[in-house]
XYZ file of C-alpha atoms in Angstrom:
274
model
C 0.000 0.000 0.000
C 0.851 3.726 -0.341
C 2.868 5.217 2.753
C 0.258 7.088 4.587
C 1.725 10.915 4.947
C 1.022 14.239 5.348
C 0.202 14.706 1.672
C -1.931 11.394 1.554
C -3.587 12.497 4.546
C -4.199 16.364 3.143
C -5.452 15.424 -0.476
C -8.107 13.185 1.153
C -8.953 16.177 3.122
C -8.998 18.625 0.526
C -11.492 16.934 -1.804
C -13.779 16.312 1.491
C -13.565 20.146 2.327
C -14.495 20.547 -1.808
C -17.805 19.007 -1.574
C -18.434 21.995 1.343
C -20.718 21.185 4.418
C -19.477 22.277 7.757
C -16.359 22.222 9.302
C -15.975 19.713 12.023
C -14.916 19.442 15.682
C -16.162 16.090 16.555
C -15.443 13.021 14.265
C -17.762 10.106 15.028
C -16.945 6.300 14.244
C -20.009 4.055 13.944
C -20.123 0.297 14.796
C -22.444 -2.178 13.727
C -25.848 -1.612 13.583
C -25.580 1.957 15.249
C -25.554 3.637 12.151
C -28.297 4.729 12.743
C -26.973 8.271 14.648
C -26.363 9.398 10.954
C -30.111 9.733 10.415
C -30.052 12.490 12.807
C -27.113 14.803 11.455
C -28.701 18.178 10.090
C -27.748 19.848 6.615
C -26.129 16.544 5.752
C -23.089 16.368 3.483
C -23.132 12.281 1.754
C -19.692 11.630 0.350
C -19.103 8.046 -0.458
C -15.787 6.297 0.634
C -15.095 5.275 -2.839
C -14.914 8.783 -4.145
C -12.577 10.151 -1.442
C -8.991 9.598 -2.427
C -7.143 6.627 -0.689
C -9.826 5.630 1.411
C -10.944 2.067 2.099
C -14.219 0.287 1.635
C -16.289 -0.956 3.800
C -17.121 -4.553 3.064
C -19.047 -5.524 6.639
C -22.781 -5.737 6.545
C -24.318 -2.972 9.175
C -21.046 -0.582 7.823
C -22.346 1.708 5.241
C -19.526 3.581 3.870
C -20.337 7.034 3.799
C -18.485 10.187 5.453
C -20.895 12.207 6.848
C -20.298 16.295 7.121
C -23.702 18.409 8.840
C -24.431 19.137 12.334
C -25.968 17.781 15.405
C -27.619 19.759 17.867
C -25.714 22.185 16.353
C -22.044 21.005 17.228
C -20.466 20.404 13.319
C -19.623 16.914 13.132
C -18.034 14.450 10.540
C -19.205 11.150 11.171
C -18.313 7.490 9.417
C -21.314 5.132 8.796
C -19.281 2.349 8.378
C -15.696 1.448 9.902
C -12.504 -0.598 8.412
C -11.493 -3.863 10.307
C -7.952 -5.821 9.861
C -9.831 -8.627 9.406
C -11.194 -6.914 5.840
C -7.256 -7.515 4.942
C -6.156 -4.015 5.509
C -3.214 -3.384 7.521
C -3.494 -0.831 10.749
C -2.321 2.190 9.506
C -5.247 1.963 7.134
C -8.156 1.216 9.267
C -7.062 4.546 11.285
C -6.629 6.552 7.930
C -9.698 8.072 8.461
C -8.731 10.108 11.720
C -5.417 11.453 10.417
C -8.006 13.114 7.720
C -10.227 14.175 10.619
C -7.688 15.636 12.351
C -6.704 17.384 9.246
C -10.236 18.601 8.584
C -9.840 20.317 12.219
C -11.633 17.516 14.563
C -10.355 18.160 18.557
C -12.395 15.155 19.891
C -13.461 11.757 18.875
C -16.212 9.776 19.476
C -15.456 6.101 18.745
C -19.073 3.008 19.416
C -18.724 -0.169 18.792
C -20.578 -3.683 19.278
C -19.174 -5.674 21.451
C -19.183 -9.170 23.474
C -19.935 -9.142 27.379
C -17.145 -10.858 29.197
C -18.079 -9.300 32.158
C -20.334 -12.085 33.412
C -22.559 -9.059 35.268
C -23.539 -7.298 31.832
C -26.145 -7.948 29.795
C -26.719 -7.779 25.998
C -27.743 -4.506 25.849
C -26.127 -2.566 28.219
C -23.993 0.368 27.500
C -20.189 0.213 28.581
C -18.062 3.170 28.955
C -14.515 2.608 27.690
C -12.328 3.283 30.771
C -8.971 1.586 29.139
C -8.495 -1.461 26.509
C -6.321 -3.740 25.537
C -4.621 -4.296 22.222
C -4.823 -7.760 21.316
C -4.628 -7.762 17.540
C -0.776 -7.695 17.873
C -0.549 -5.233 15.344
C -0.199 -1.262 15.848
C -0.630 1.478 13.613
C 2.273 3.400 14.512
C 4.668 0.971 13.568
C 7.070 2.170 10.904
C 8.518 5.425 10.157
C 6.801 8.264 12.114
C 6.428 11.335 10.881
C 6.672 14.402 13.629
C 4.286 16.352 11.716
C 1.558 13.345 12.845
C 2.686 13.014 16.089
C 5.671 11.996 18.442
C 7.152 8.621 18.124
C 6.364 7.391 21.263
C 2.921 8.297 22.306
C 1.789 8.206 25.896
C -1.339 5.899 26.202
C -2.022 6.869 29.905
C -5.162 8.855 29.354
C -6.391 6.736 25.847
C -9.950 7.682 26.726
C -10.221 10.972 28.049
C -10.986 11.132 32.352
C -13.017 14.804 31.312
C -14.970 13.364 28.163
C -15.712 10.012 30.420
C -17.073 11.928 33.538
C -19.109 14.652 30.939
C -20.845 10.841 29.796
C -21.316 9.614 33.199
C -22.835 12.901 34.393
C -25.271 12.844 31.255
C -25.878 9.464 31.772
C -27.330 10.080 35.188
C -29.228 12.720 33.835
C -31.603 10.640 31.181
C -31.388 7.619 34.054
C -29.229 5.233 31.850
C -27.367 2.591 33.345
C -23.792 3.182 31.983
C -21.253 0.219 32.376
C -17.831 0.847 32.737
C -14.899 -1.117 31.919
C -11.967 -2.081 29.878
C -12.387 -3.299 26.071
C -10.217 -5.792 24.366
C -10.055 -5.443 20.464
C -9.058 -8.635 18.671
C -8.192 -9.158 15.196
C -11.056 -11.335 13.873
C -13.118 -12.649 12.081
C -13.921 -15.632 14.189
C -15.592 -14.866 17.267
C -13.329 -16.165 20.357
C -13.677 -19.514 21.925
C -14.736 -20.032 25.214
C -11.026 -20.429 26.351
C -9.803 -16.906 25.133
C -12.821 -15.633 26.926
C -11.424 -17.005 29.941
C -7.929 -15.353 29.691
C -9.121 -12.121 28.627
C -11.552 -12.421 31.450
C -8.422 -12.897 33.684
C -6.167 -10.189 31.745
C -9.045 -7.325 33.260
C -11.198 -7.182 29.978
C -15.185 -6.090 30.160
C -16.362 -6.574 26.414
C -14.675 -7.967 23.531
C -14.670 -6.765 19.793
C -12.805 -6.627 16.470
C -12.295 -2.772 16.405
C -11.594 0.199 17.917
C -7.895 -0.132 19.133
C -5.882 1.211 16.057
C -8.395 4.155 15.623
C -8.166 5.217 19.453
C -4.021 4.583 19.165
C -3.983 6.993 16.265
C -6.000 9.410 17.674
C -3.561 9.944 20.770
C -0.908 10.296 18.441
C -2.415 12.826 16.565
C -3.530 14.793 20.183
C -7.310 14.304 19.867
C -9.377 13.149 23.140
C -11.616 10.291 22.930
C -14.829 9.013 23.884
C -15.436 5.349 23.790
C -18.592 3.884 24.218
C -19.308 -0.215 23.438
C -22.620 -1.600 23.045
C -22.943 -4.938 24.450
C -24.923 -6.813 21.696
C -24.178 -10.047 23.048
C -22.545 -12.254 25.618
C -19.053 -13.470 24.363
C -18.319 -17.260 23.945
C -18.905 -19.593 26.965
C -21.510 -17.537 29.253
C -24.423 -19.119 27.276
C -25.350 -21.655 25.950
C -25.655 -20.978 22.655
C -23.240 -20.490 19.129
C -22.490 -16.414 18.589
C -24.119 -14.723 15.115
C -24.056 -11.360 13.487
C -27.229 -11.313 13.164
C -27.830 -11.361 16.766
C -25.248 -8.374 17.237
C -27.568 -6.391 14.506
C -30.968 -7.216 16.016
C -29.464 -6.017 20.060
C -28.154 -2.891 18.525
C -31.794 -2.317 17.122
C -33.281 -2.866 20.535
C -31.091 -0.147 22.517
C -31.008 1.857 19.515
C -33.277 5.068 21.065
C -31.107 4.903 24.466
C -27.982 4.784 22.431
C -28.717 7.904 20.336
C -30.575 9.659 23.053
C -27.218 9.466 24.874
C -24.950 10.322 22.357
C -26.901 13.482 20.971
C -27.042 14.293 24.350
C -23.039 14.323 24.900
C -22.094 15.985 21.566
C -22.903 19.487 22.072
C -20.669 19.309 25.387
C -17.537 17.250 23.871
């Protein structure tokens, strides 16, 4: 693949900022089946990943792949319906592409959802989880290679990957509209296959909450690049092990349905105040 630079990262910018639309301060990064925020973003600016230069595709069913540019409740957002995964065969650097041209396109904060497997044995499917921490279990990282100080500093400190502020603004809204909000620590693997019953087990023992195939190179880049970030996993289903029964996209979709009006009643509400 092309080495992802400054100029990669600016021409895929400039032809976004050419189709006009807002300019945004939050960037947004749907998982599956919570596309469904984008139905709600005012004055809406539809430019499809296939036009925008050196851009993925999405190939996952519930990831549309659209980039987003409008507004919601007024805060000027650019939001992804539709993420890139490793396991699609792209390498790290590109499945975080898309937030080096946020940043670029003047983002400050990110706001990264995602379905994911309860290995907390206390959640539910359904539940909310605030991401406090996670761990990178893909062992890949998007930073390896030649860095480029205009991007970032080599060695980025991952101490704060979710922000404390943007965590405790969630919480507090949270509280407000009465939603139980989980907390905890997500693990992103590298996929496809959903884990077996005996990598539940460990990561249950390594500290993680929920388990997913995402997230982890997006947050990773975001740090470098100095943009806070709000993570927030749905729990669509429990991992491999707790139940007694074989694990199914199609049951991740249809949960994500169900908690789809808490979801965006949350989210819309934390927006304006990121």
């Amino acid at each position: 693949m092309t080495t992802l630079n400054q100029g990669i990262i600016e021409e895929a910018a400039a032809f976004i900022r050419g189709k006009g639309g807002v300019q945004p301060e939050v960037g947004l990064i749907l998982g599956s089946g919570l596309g469904v925020l984008a139905d709600l973003i005012e004055d809406a600016v539809s430019i499809p990943y296939t036009d925008i230069p050196h851009f993925p595709v999405s190939t996952v069913e519930g990831h549309e792949g659209e980039l987003l540019l409008g507004t919601i409740q007024g805060r000027p957002v650019v939001l992804m319906k539709g993420r890139f995964h490793m396991y699609e065969g792209y390498g790290p650097e590109l499945t975080a592409f898309p937030v080096r041209v946020m940043k670029q396109l003047g983002v400050k904060s990110l706001l990264v959802t995602n379905a994911a497997g309860g290995v907390n044995t206390s959640y539910e499917p359904g539940d909310l989880m605030l991401i406090t921490d996670h761990l990178n279990m893909t062992g890949r990282n998007p930073l390896i290679g030649p860095n480029d100080p205009l991007l970032g500093v080599r060695f980025p400190d991952m101490s704060e990957a979710y922000s404390r502020r943007l965590r405790k603004l969630a919480l507090e809204t949270a509280e407000g509209q009465g939603v139980a909000l989980q907390q905890g620590v997500y693990a992103g693997l590298l996929g496809p296959t959903y884990e077996t019953p005996a990598e539940i087990v460990m990561l249950r023992t390594l500290g993680a909450d929920a388990v997913g195939m995402s997230t982890v190179s997006e947050v990773i880049v975001a740090r470098h690049a100095g943009l806070e970030v709000l993570g927030i996993s749905c729990i669509t289903n429990m991992a491999a092990g707790i139940l007694d029964q074989p694990l199914s996209h199609d049951e991740v979709m249809e949960t994500a349905e169900k908690v789809r009006e808490k979801f965006l009643d949350l989210v819309t509400a934390v927006i304006p105040k990121m």
